[in-house]
């Protein structure tokens, strides 16, 4: 089994990206392939971990979390799992990435306003084994998280 996606996989993922509530039969109709082909592709994409589900796209600002910030954390050596566990208990922490370079962890968090951000940062700093943080507030998001260009390139191949 190849590790790369083919054009049909990419077209299927693009279709589901645009219309995540489509059923297998409608996907098959729009792609011009058999229902069994679509189901087999979805099963394979899920099994390989490429397709993890169909969560709704949520606008955090519309939900009252209009402020996004990023923090670089320096942590005690060998304590990544403990810090990650503590950070996952903070509701406003949306993502945590282990990184190379100056810091050890890169954290994306949201808050309702500056005062709320201070509270969230205090919780992050209070996590066990966090030694130092450097926080930056996002002013805008000129390029939001995306995979579409990669899928479009594959769909053309």
GROMACS .gro file of N, CA and C in nm:
model
  471
    1UNK      N    1   0.085  -0.118   0.000
    1UNK     CA    2   0.000   0.000   0.000
    1UNK      C    3   0.089   0.124   0.000
    2UNK      N    4   0.062   0.215  -0.088
    2UNK     CA    5   0.140   0.338  -0.101
    2UNK      C    6   0.107   0.433   0.014
    3UNK      N    7   0.208   0.509   0.059
    3UNK     CA    8   0.185   0.605   0.165
    3UNK      C    9   0.132   0.738   0.115
    4UNK      N   10   0.137   0.760  -0.016
    4UNK     CA   11   0.093   0.889  -0.068
    4UNK      C   12  -0.051   0.882  -0.115
    5UNK      N   13  -0.113   0.998  -0.120
    5UNK     CA   14  -0.249   1.009  -0.171
    5UNK      C   15  -0.246   1.015  -0.322
    6UNK      N   16  -0.350   0.964  -0.386
    6UNK     CA   17  -0.360   0.980  -0.531
    6UNK      C   18  -0.465   1.088  -0.559
    7UNK      N   19  -0.487   1.114  -0.687
    7UNK     CA   20  -0.576   1.223  -0.728
    7UNK      C   21  -0.719   1.199  -0.678
    8UNK      N   22  -0.767   1.074  -0.683
    8UNK     CA   23  -0.903   1.046  -0.636
    8UNK      C   24  -0.915   1.068  -0.485
    9UNK      N   25  -0.815   1.025  -0.410
    9UNK     CA   26  -0.815   1.052  -0.266
    9UNK      C   27  -0.825   1.203  -0.241
   10UNK      N   28  -0.743   1.279  -0.312
   10UNK     CA   29  -0.740   1.424  -0.293
   10UNK      C   30  -0.874   1.486  -0.331
   11UNK      N   31  -0.934   1.442  -0.442
   11UNK     CA   32  -1.064   1.496  -0.483
   11UNK      C   33  -1.172   1.463  -0.380
   12UNK      N   34  -1.167   1.342  -0.324
   12UNK     CA   35  -1.262   1.302  -0.221
   12UNK      C   36  -1.245   1.388  -0.096
   13UNK      N   37  -1.121   1.410  -0.053
   13UNK     CA   38  -1.096   1.492   0.065
   13UNK      C   39  -1.135   1.638   0.042
   14UNK      N   40  -1.112   1.690  -0.079
   14UNK     CA   41  -1.157   1.825  -0.111
   14UNK      C   42  -1.309   1.835  -0.102
   15UNK      N   43  -1.377   1.735  -0.156
   15UNK     CA   44  -1.523   1.734  -0.152
   15UNK      C   45  -1.573   1.733  -0.008
   16UNK      N   46  -1.512   1.652   0.076
   16UNK     CA   47  -1.554   1.646   0.216
   16UNK      C   48  -1.511   1.769   0.295
   17UNK      N   49  -1.404   1.833   0.253
   17UNK     CA   50  -1.364   1.959   0.316
   17UNK      C   51  -1.469   2.066   0.290
   18UNK      N   52  -1.518   2.070   0.166
   18UNK     CA   53  -1.619   2.170   0.129
   18UNK      C   54  -1.757   2.136   0.183
   19UNK      N   55  -1.790   2.007   0.188
   19UNK     CA   56  -1.924   1.963   0.230
   19UNK      C   57  -1.910   1.840   0.321
   20UNK      N   58  -1.872   1.859   0.447
   20UNK     CA   59  -1.843   1.746   0.534
   20UNK      C   60  -1.964   1.657   0.566
   21UNK      N   61  -2.084   1.704   0.538
   21UNK     CA   62  -2.202   1.625   0.571
   21UNK      C   63  -2.250   1.538   0.455
   22UNK      N   64  -2.176   1.537   0.344
   22UNK     CA   65  -2.215   1.453   0.231
   22UNK      C   66  -2.206   1.307   0.267
   23UNK      N   67  -2.300   1.229   0.217
   23UNK     CA   68  -2.297   1.086   0.236
   23UNK      C   69  -2.209   1.019   0.132
   24UNK      N   70  -2.181   0.892   0.153
   24UNK     CA   71  -2.096   0.816   0.062
   24UNK      C   72  -2.157   0.812  -0.078
   25UNK      N   73  -2.287   0.790  -0.087
   25UNK     CA   74  -2.353   0.781  -0.218
   25UNK      C   75  -2.342   0.912  -0.296
   26UNK      N   76  -2.361   1.024  -0.229
   26UNK     CA   77  -2.350   1.154  -0.298
   26UNK      C   78  -2.206   1.182  -0.337
   27UNK      N   79  -2.112   1.145  -0.254
   27UNK     CA   80  -1.970   1.161  -0.290
   27UNK      C   81  -1.940   1.080  -0.416
   28UNK      N   82  -1.989   0.957  -0.421
   28UNK     CA   83  -1.966   0.872  -0.537
   28UNK      C   84  -2.025   0.934  -0.662
   29UNK      N   85  -2.146   0.988  -0.650
   29UNK     CA   86  -2.211   1.052  -0.765
   29UNK      C   87  -2.130   1.171  -0.815
   30UNK      N   88  -2.087   1.256  -0.723
   30UNK     CA   89  -2.013   1.376  -0.763
   30UNK      C   90  -1.874   1.344  -0.819
   31UNK      N   91  -1.815   1.237  -0.772
   31UNK     CA   92  -1.682   1.199  -0.820
   31UNK      C   93  -1.687   1.108  -0.942
   32UNK      N   94  -1.805   1.055  -0.972
   32UNK     CA   95  -1.820   0.968  -1.088
   32UNK      C   96  -1.757   0.830  -1.068
   33UNK      N   97  -1.764   0.780  -0.945
   33UNK     CA   98  -1.710   0.648  -0.915
   33UNK      C   99  -1.816   0.568  -0.838
   34UNK      N  100  -1.791   0.440  -0.820
   34UNK     CA  101  -1.885   0.354  -0.749
   34UNK      C  102  -1.887   0.385  -0.599
   35UNK      N  103  -2.002   0.359  -0.537
   35UNK     CA  104  -2.018   0.381  -0.394
   35UNK      C  105  -1.914   0.299  -0.317
   36UNK      N  106  -1.891   0.176  -0.357
   36UNK     CA  107  -1.793   0.091  -0.291
   36UNK      C  108  -1.652   0.147  -0.298
   37UNK      N  109  -1.621   0.214  -0.408
   37UNK     CA  110  -1.489   0.277  -0.423
   37UNK      C  111  -1.472   0.388  -0.320
   38UNK      N  112  -1.576   0.471  -0.306
   38UNK     CA  113  -1.569   0.580  -0.208
   38UNK      C  114  -1.558   0.524  -0.067
   39UNK      N  115  -1.638   0.423  -0.035
   39UNK     CA  116  -1.633   0.365   0.099
   39UNK      C  117  -1.497   0.303   0.128
   40UNK      N  118  -1.441   0.233   0.029
   40UNK     CA  119  -1.308   0.173   0.047
   40UNK      C  120  -1.202   0.281   0.068
   41UNK      N  121  -1.212   0.390  -0.009
   41UNK     CA  122  -1.116   0.500   0.006
   41UNK      C  123  -1.128   0.563   0.145
   42UNK      N  124  -1.251   0.588   0.190
   42UNK     CA  125  -1.271   0.648   0.322
   42UNK      C  126  -1.217   0.557   0.432
   43UNK      N  127  -1.244   0.427   0.419
   43UNK     CA  128  -1.192   0.332   0.517
   43UNK      C  129  -1.040   0.333   0.520
   44UNK      N  130  -0.978   0.336   0.402
   44UNK     CA  131  -0.832   0.336   0.393
   44UNK      C  132  -0.774   0.465   0.449
   45UNK      N  133  -0.835   0.579   0.416
   45UNK     CA  134  -0.787   0.708   0.467
   45UNK      C  135  -0.800   0.716   0.619
   46UNK      N  136  -0.907   0.658   0.671
   46UNK     CA  137  -0.926   0.656   0.816
   46UNK      C  138  -0.826   0.563   0.882
   47UNK      N  139  -0.809   0.444   0.825
   47UNK     CA  140  -0.715   0.346   0.879
   47UNK      C  141  -0.572   0.400   0.882
   48UNK      N  142  -0.536   0.478   0.782
   48UNK     CA  143  -0.401   0.535   0.775
   48UNK      C  144  -0.385   0.660   0.861
   49UNK      N  145  -0.495   0.707   0.921
   49UNK     CA  146  -0.488   0.823   1.008
   49UNK      C  147  -0.491   0.956   0.934
   50UNK      N  148  -0.516   0.953   0.804
   50UNK     CA  149  -0.523   1.077   0.726
   50UNK      C  150  -0.654   1.149   0.754
   51UNK      N  151  -0.762   1.072   0.761
   51UNK     CA  152  -0.895   1.126   0.787
   51UNK      C  153  -0.932   1.087   0.929
   52UNK      N  154  -0.943   1.189   1.015
   52UNK     CA  155  -0.969   1.160   1.155
   52UNK      C  156  -1.111   1.186   1.200
   53UNK      N  157  -1.193   1.238   1.113
   53UNK     CA  158  -1.330   1.269   1.150
   53UNK      C  159  -1.380   1.390   1.075
   54UNK      N  160  -1.496   1.432   1.113
   54UNK     CA  161  -1.561   1.544   1.044
   54UNK      C  162  -1.607   1.648   1.145
   55UNK      N  163  -1.514   1.712   1.215
   55UNK     CA  164  -1.559   1.813   1.312
   55UNK      C  165  -1.609   1.938   1.240
   56UNK      N  166  -1.703   2.008   1.301
   56UNK     CA  167  -1.749   2.134   1.241
   56UNK      C  168  -1.639   2.240   1.250
   57UNK      N  169  -1.641   2.333   1.158
   57UNK     CA  170  -1.548   2.446   1.164
   57UNK      C  171  -1.609   2.550   1.257
   58UNK      N  172  -1.541   2.580   1.365
   58UNK     CA  173  -1.593   2.671   1.465
   58UNK      C  174  -1.517   2.803   1.461
   59UNK      N  175  -1.588   2.913   1.478
   59UNK     CA  176  -1.528   3.045   1.485
   59UNK      C  177  -1.515   3.082   1.632
   60UNK      N  178  -1.394   3.072   1.685
   60UNK     CA  179  -1.373   3.099   1.828
   60UNK      C  180  -1.408   3.242   1.865
   61UNK      N  181  -1.382   3.337   1.776
   61UNK     CA  182  -1.416   3.478   1.805
   61UNK      C  183  -1.567   3.491   1.821
   62UNK      N  184  -1.644   3.426   1.735
   62UNK     CA  185  -1.789   3.433   1.745
   62UNK      C  186  -1.839   3.365   1.873
   63UNK      N  187  -1.759   3.275   1.927
   63UNK     CA  188  -1.794   3.207   2.052
   63UNK      C  189  -1.751   3.289   2.174
   64UNK      N  190  -1.691   3.405   2.150
   64UNK     CA  191  -1.650   3.490   2.262
   64UNK      C  192  -1.503   3.488   2.293
   65UNK      N  193  -1.426   3.410   2.217
   65UNK     CA  194  -1.281   3.402   2.238
   65UNK      C  195  -1.210   3.474   2.124
   66UNK      N  196  -1.216   3.606   2.127
   66UNK     CA  197  -1.165   3.688   2.018
   66UNK      C  198  -1.015   3.711   2.020
   67UNK      N  199  -0.948   3.669   2.123
   67UNK     CA  200  -0.805   3.692   2.136
   67UNK      C  201  -0.731   3.559   2.124
   68UNK      N  202  -0.635   3.554   2.033
   68UNK     CA  203  -0.549   3.436   2.018
   68UNK      C  204  -0.408   3.477   2.054
   69UNK      N  205  -0.340   3.391   2.128
   69UNK     CA  206  -0.202   3.419   2.167
   69UNK      C  207  -0.120   3.290   2.151
   70UNK      N  208   0.010   3.312   2.138
   70UNK     CA  209   0.104   3.201   2.125
   70UNK      C  210   0.210   3.217   2.233
   71UNK      N  211   0.247   3.107   2.294
   71UNK     CA  212   0.350   3.112   2.398
   71UNK      C  213   0.457   3.009   2.366
   72UNK      N  214   0.581   3.049   2.384
   72UNK     CA  215   0.694   2.957   2.376
   72UNK      C  216   0.731   2.926   2.521
   73UNK      N  217   0.730   2.798   2.554
   73UNK     CA  218   0.759   2.756   2.691
   73UNK      C  219   0.893   2.685   2.699
   74UNK      N  220   0.971   2.723   2.799
   74UNK     CA  221   1.090   2.648   2.835
   74UNK      C  222   1.050   2.566   2.956
   75UNK      N  223   1.078   2.435   2.951
   75UNK     CA  224   1.036   2.346   3.058
   75UNK      C  225   1.155   2.269   3.113
   76UNK      N  226   1.135   2.209   3.228
   76UNK     CA  227   1.240   2.126   3.288
   76UNK      C  228   1.267   2.007   3.195
   77UNK      N  229   1.393   1.975   3.180
   77UNK     CA  230   1.434   1.868   3.091
   77UNK      C  231   1.367   1.735   3.130
   78UNK      N  232   1.315   1.666   3.029
   78UNK     CA  233   1.255   1.535   3.051
   78UNK      C  234   1.115   1.537   3.108
   79UNK      N  235   1.052   1.655   3.112
   79UNK     CA  236   0.919   1.667   3.175
   79UNK      C  237   0.808   1.705   3.076
   80UNK      N  238   0.831   1.678   2.948
   80UNK     CA  239   0.734   1.719   2.846
   80UNK      C  240   0.596   1.657   2.869
   81UNK      N  241   0.590   1.529   2.901
   81UNK     CA  242   0.458   1.466   2.917
   81UNK      C  243   0.381   1.524   3.035
   82UNK      N  244   0.449   1.554   3.145
   82UNK     CA  245   0.380   1.613   3.260
   82UNK      C  246   0.328   1.752   3.229
   83UNK      N  247   0.410   1.831   3.159
   83UNK     CA  248   0.367   1.967   3.122
   83UNK      C  249   0.251   1.959   3.023
   84UNK      N  250   0.262   1.871   2.925
   84UNK     CA  251   0.153   1.857   2.826
   84UNK      C  252   0.023   1.817   2.895
   85UNK      N  253   0.032   1.728   2.991
   85UNK     CA  254  -0.088   1.687   3.064
   85UNK      C  255  -0.150   1.805   3.139
   86UNK      N  256  -0.066   1.884   3.205
   86UNK     CA  257  -0.116   2.002   3.277
   86UNK      C  258  -0.177   2.104   3.182
   87UNK      N  259  -0.113   2.124   3.067
   87UNK     CA  260  -0.166   2.221   2.969
   87UNK      C  261  -0.298   2.173   2.911
   88UNK      N  262  -0.313   2.043   2.893
   88UNK     CA  263  -0.438   1.992   2.837
   88UNK      C  264  -0.555   2.011   2.932
   89UNK      N  265  -0.528   2.036   3.058
   89UNK     CA  266  -0.633   2.062   3.156
   89UNK      C  267  -0.680   2.207   3.154
   90UNK      N  268  -0.611   2.293   3.079
   90UNK     CA  269  -0.650   2.434   3.067
   90UNK      C  270  -0.738   2.446   2.943
   91UNK      N  271  -0.864   2.477   2.961
   91UNK     CA  272  -0.961   2.477   2.851
   91UNK      C  273  -0.921   2.567   2.735
   92UNK      N  274  -0.860   2.680   2.764
   92UNK     CA  275  -0.826   2.778   2.660
   92UNK      C  276  -0.702   2.741   2.580
   93UNK      N  277  -0.631   2.637   2.619
   93UNK     CA  278  -0.515   2.590   2.542
   93UNK      C  279  -0.568   2.504   2.429
   94UNK      N  280  -0.547   2.551   2.305
   94UNK     CA  281  -0.602   2.484   2.187
   94UNK      C  282  -0.506   2.385   2.124
   95UNK      N  283  -0.376   2.414   2.130
   95UNK     CA  284  -0.275   2.328   2.068
   95UNK      C  285  -0.146   2.341   2.147
   96UNK      N  286  -0.069   2.233   2.147
   96UNK     CA  287   0.066   2.235   2.204
   96UNK      C  288   0.154   2.153   2.111
   97UNK      N  289   0.266   2.211   2.070
   97UNK     CA  290   0.362   2.143   1.983
   97UNK      C  291   0.497   2.139   2.051
   98UNK      N  292   0.562   2.023   2.050
   98UNK     CA  293   0.701   2.013   2.096
   98UNK      C  294   0.788   2.065   1.982
   99UNK      N  295   0.885   2.151   2.013
   99UNK     CA  296   0.963   2.217   1.910
   99UNK      C  297   1.112   2.209   1.937
  100UNK      N  298   1.188   2.248   1.837
  100UNK     CA  299   1.331   2.267   1.852
  100UNK      C  300   1.356   2.417   1.864
  101UNK      N  301   1.477   2.455   1.896
  101UNK     CA  302   1.509   2.597   1.903
  101UNK      C  303   1.507   2.647   2.046
  102UNK      N  304   1.475   2.775   2.061
  102UNK     CA  305   1.480   2.843   2.191
  102UNK      C  306   1.393   2.777   2.296
  103UNK      N  307   1.270   2.747   2.262
  103UNK     CA  308   1.178   2.689   2.360
  103UNK      C  309   1.157   2.541   2.337
  104UNK      N  310   1.081   2.484   2.427
  104UNK     CA  311   1.053   2.340   2.420
  104UNK      C  312   0.913   2.311   2.368
  105UNK      N  313   0.818   2.398   2.402
  105UNK     CA  314   0.679   2.379   2.361
  105UNK      C  315   0.625   2.508   2.301
  106UNK      N  316   0.542   2.495   2.200
  106UNK     CA  317   0.477   2.609   2.136
  106UNK      C  318   0.327   2.591   2.161
  107UNK      N  319   0.265   2.687   2.225
  107UNK     CA  320   0.127   2.675   2.270
  107UNK      C  321   0.040   2.780   2.203
  108UNK      N  322  -0.074   2.735   2.148
  108UNK     CA  323  -0.175   2.830   2.098
  108UNK      C  324  -0.288   2.830   2.199
  109UNK      N  325  -0.325   2.950   2.242
  109UNK     CA  326  -0.432   2.963   2.341
  109UNK      C  327  -0.526   3.076   2.300
  110UNK      N  328  -0.645   3.074   2.354
  110UNK     CA  329  -0.743   3.178   2.326
  110UNK      C  330  -0.791   3.237   2.457
  111UNK      N  331  -0.847   3.358   2.447
  111UNK     CA  332  -0.901   3.425   2.564
  111UNK      C  333  -1.010   3.522   2.519
  112UNK      N  334  -1.089   3.565   2.614
  112UNK     CA  335  -1.200   3.657   2.583
  112UNK      C  336  -1.151   3.801   2.567
  113UNK      N  337  -1.047   3.839   2.642
  113UNK     CA  338  -0.992   3.975   2.638
  113UNK      C  339  -0.855   3.971   2.705
  114UNK      N  340  -0.792   4.086   2.720
  114UNK     CA  341  -0.657   4.091   2.778
  114UNK      C  342  -0.654   4.041   2.923
  115UNK      N  343  -0.754   4.080   3.003
  115UNK     CA  344  -0.757   4.033   3.142
  115UNK      C  345  -0.771   3.881   3.147
  116UNK      N  346  -0.855   3.827   3.060
  116UNK     CA  347  -0.874   3.683   3.054
  116UNK      C  348  -0.745   3.615   3.008
  117UNK      N  349  -0.674   3.678   2.913
  117UNK     CA  350  -0.547   3.622   2.869
  117UNK      C  351  -0.447   3.617   2.984
  118UNK      N  352  -0.445   3.720   3.066
  118UNK     CA  353  -0.354   3.719   3.181
  118UNK      C  354  -0.383   3.600   3.272
  119UNK      N  355  -0.511   3.572   3.292
  119UNK     CA  356  -0.550   3.457   3.374
  119UNK      C  357  -0.501   3.326   3.311
  120UNK      N  358  -0.519   3.314   3.178
  120UNK     CA  359  -0.476   3.192   3.108
  120UNK      C  360  -0.324   3.178   3.115
  121UNK      N  361  -0.253   3.287   3.089
  121UNK     CA  362  -0.106   3.283   3.097
  121UNK      C  363  -0.061   3.245   3.238
  122UNK      N  364  -0.128   3.298   3.338
  122UNK     CA  365  -0.094   3.262   3.477
  122UNK      C  366  -0.113   3.111   3.500
  123UNK      N  367  -0.218   3.055   3.442
  123UNK     CA  368  -0.240   2.910   3.455
  123UNK      C  369  -0.129   2.832   3.384
  124UNK      N  370  -0.091   2.880   3.266
  124UNK     CA  371   0.016   2.812   3.190
  124UNK      C  372   0.147   2.819   3.268
  125UNK      N  373   0.180   2.936   3.316
  125UNK     CA  374   0.304   2.954   3.392
  125UNK      C  375   0.301   2.872   3.521
  126UNK      N  376   0.183   2.853   3.576
  126UNK     CA  377   0.169   2.777   3.699
  126UNK      C  378   0.176   2.626   3.680
  127UNK      N  379   0.179   2.581   3.556
  127UNK     CA  380   0.187   2.436   3.531
  127UNK      C  381   0.321   2.386   3.585
  128UNK      N  382   0.322   2.268   3.644
  128UNK     CA  383   0.448   2.214   3.697
  128UNK      C  384   0.554   2.201   3.588
  129UNK      N  385   0.676   2.233   3.622
  129UNK     CA  386   0.794   2.219   3.537
  129UNK      C  387   0.805   2.324   3.426
  130UNK      N  388   0.714   2.423   3.423
  130UNK     CA  389   0.729   2.533   3.327
  130UNK      C  390   0.828   2.630   3.390
  131UNK      N  391   0.938   2.657   3.319
  131UNK     CA  392   1.045   2.742   3.373
  131UNK      C  393   1.032   2.887   3.326
  132UNK      N  394   0.993   2.906   3.200
  132UNK     CA  395   0.987   3.041   3.144
  132UNK      C  396   0.891   3.040   3.025
  133UNK      N  397   0.826   3.154   3.003
  133UNK     CA  398   0.738   3.166   2.886
  133UNK      C  399   0.763   3.299   2.817
  134UNK      N  400   0.731   3.301   2.691
  134UNK     CA  401   0.731   3.423   2.612
  134UNK      C  402   0.603   3.419   2.530
  135UNK      N  403   0.515   3.516   2.554
  135UNK     CA  404   0.383   3.515   2.492
  135UNK      C  405   0.368   3.628   2.393
  136UNK      N  406   0.305   3.598   2.280
  136UNK     CA  407   0.275   3.698   2.178
  136UNK      C  408   0.127   3.689   2.143
  137UNK      N  409   0.065   3.806   2.124
  137UNK     CA  410  -0.076   3.811   2.086
  137UNK      C  411  -0.085   3.820   1.935
  138UNK      N  412  -0.173   3.739   1.876
  138UNK     CA  413  -0.196   3.744   1.731
  138UNK      C  414  -0.284   3.864   1.700
  139UNK      N  415  -0.239   3.947   1.607
  139UNK     CA  416  -0.317   4.063   1.565
  139UNK      C  417  -0.419   4.026   1.457
  140UNK      N  418  -0.382   3.934   1.370
  140UNK     CA  419  -0.472   3.886   1.265
  140UNK      C  420  -0.421   3.750   1.218
  141UNK      N  421  -0.498   3.686   1.132
  141UNK     CA  422  -0.459   3.556   1.078
  141UNK      C  423  -0.467   3.564   0.926
  142UNK      N  424  -0.362   3.619   0.861
  142UNK     CA  425  -0.367   3.635   0.715
  142UNK      C  426  -0.373   3.503   0.639
  143UNK      N  427  -0.318   3.395   0.696
  143UNK     CA  428  -0.327   3.262   0.635
  143UNK      C  429  -0.376   3.168   0.744
  144UNK      N  430  -0.504   3.133   0.744
  144UNK     CA  431  -0.556   3.042   0.846
  144UNK      C  432  -0.507   2.899   0.822
  145UNK      N  433  -0.521   2.811   0.922
  145UNK     CA  434  -0.481   2.671   0.901
  145UNK      C  435  -0.549   2.615   0.776
  146UNK      N  436  -0.471   2.544   0.695
  146UNK     CA  437  -0.526   2.497   0.568
  146UNK      C  438  -0.453   2.374   0.519
  147UNK      N  439  -0.523   2.295   0.440
  147UNK     CA  440  -0.463   2.184   0.368
  147UNK      C  441  -0.506   2.184   0.222
  148UNK      N  442  -0.602   2.271   0.189
  148UNK     CA  443  -0.658   2.276   0.054
  148UNK      C  444  -0.553   2.284  -0.057
  149UNK      N  445  -0.452   2.372  -0.049
  149UNK     CA  446  -0.355   2.378  -0.159
  149UNK      C  447  -0.283   2.245  -0.184
  150UNK      N  448  -0.254   2.173  -0.078
  150UNK     CA  449  -0.189   2.042  -0.093
  150UNK      C  450  -0.283   1.942  -0.162
  151UNK      N  451  -0.410   1.943  -0.120
  151UNK     CA  452  -0.508   1.854  -0.181
  151UNK      C  453  -0.532   1.889  -0.327
  152UNK      N  454  -0.540   2.020  -0.357
  152UNK     CA  455  -0.561   2.062  -0.496
  152UNK      C  456  -0.447   2.020  -0.585
  153UNK      N  457  -0.324   2.030  -0.537
  153UNK     CA  458  -0.208   1.988  -0.615
  153UNK      C  459  -0.216   1.837  -0.644
  154UNK      N  460  -0.251   1.759  -0.541
  154UNK     CA  461  -0.264   1.615  -0.560
  154UNK      C  462  -0.379   1.580  -0.654
  155UNK      N  463  -0.489   1.655  -0.644
  155UNK     CA  464  -0.606   1.627  -0.729
  155UNK      C  465  -0.574   1.652  -0.876
  156UNK      N  466  -0.481   1.743  -0.904
  156UNK     CA  467  -0.443   1.773  -1.043
  156UNK      C  468  -0.347   1.669  -1.100
  157UNK      N  469  -0.283   1.592  -1.013
  157UNK     CA  470  -0.181   1.497  -1.061
  157UNK      C  471  -0.242   1.377  -1.129
   0.00000   0.00000   0.00000
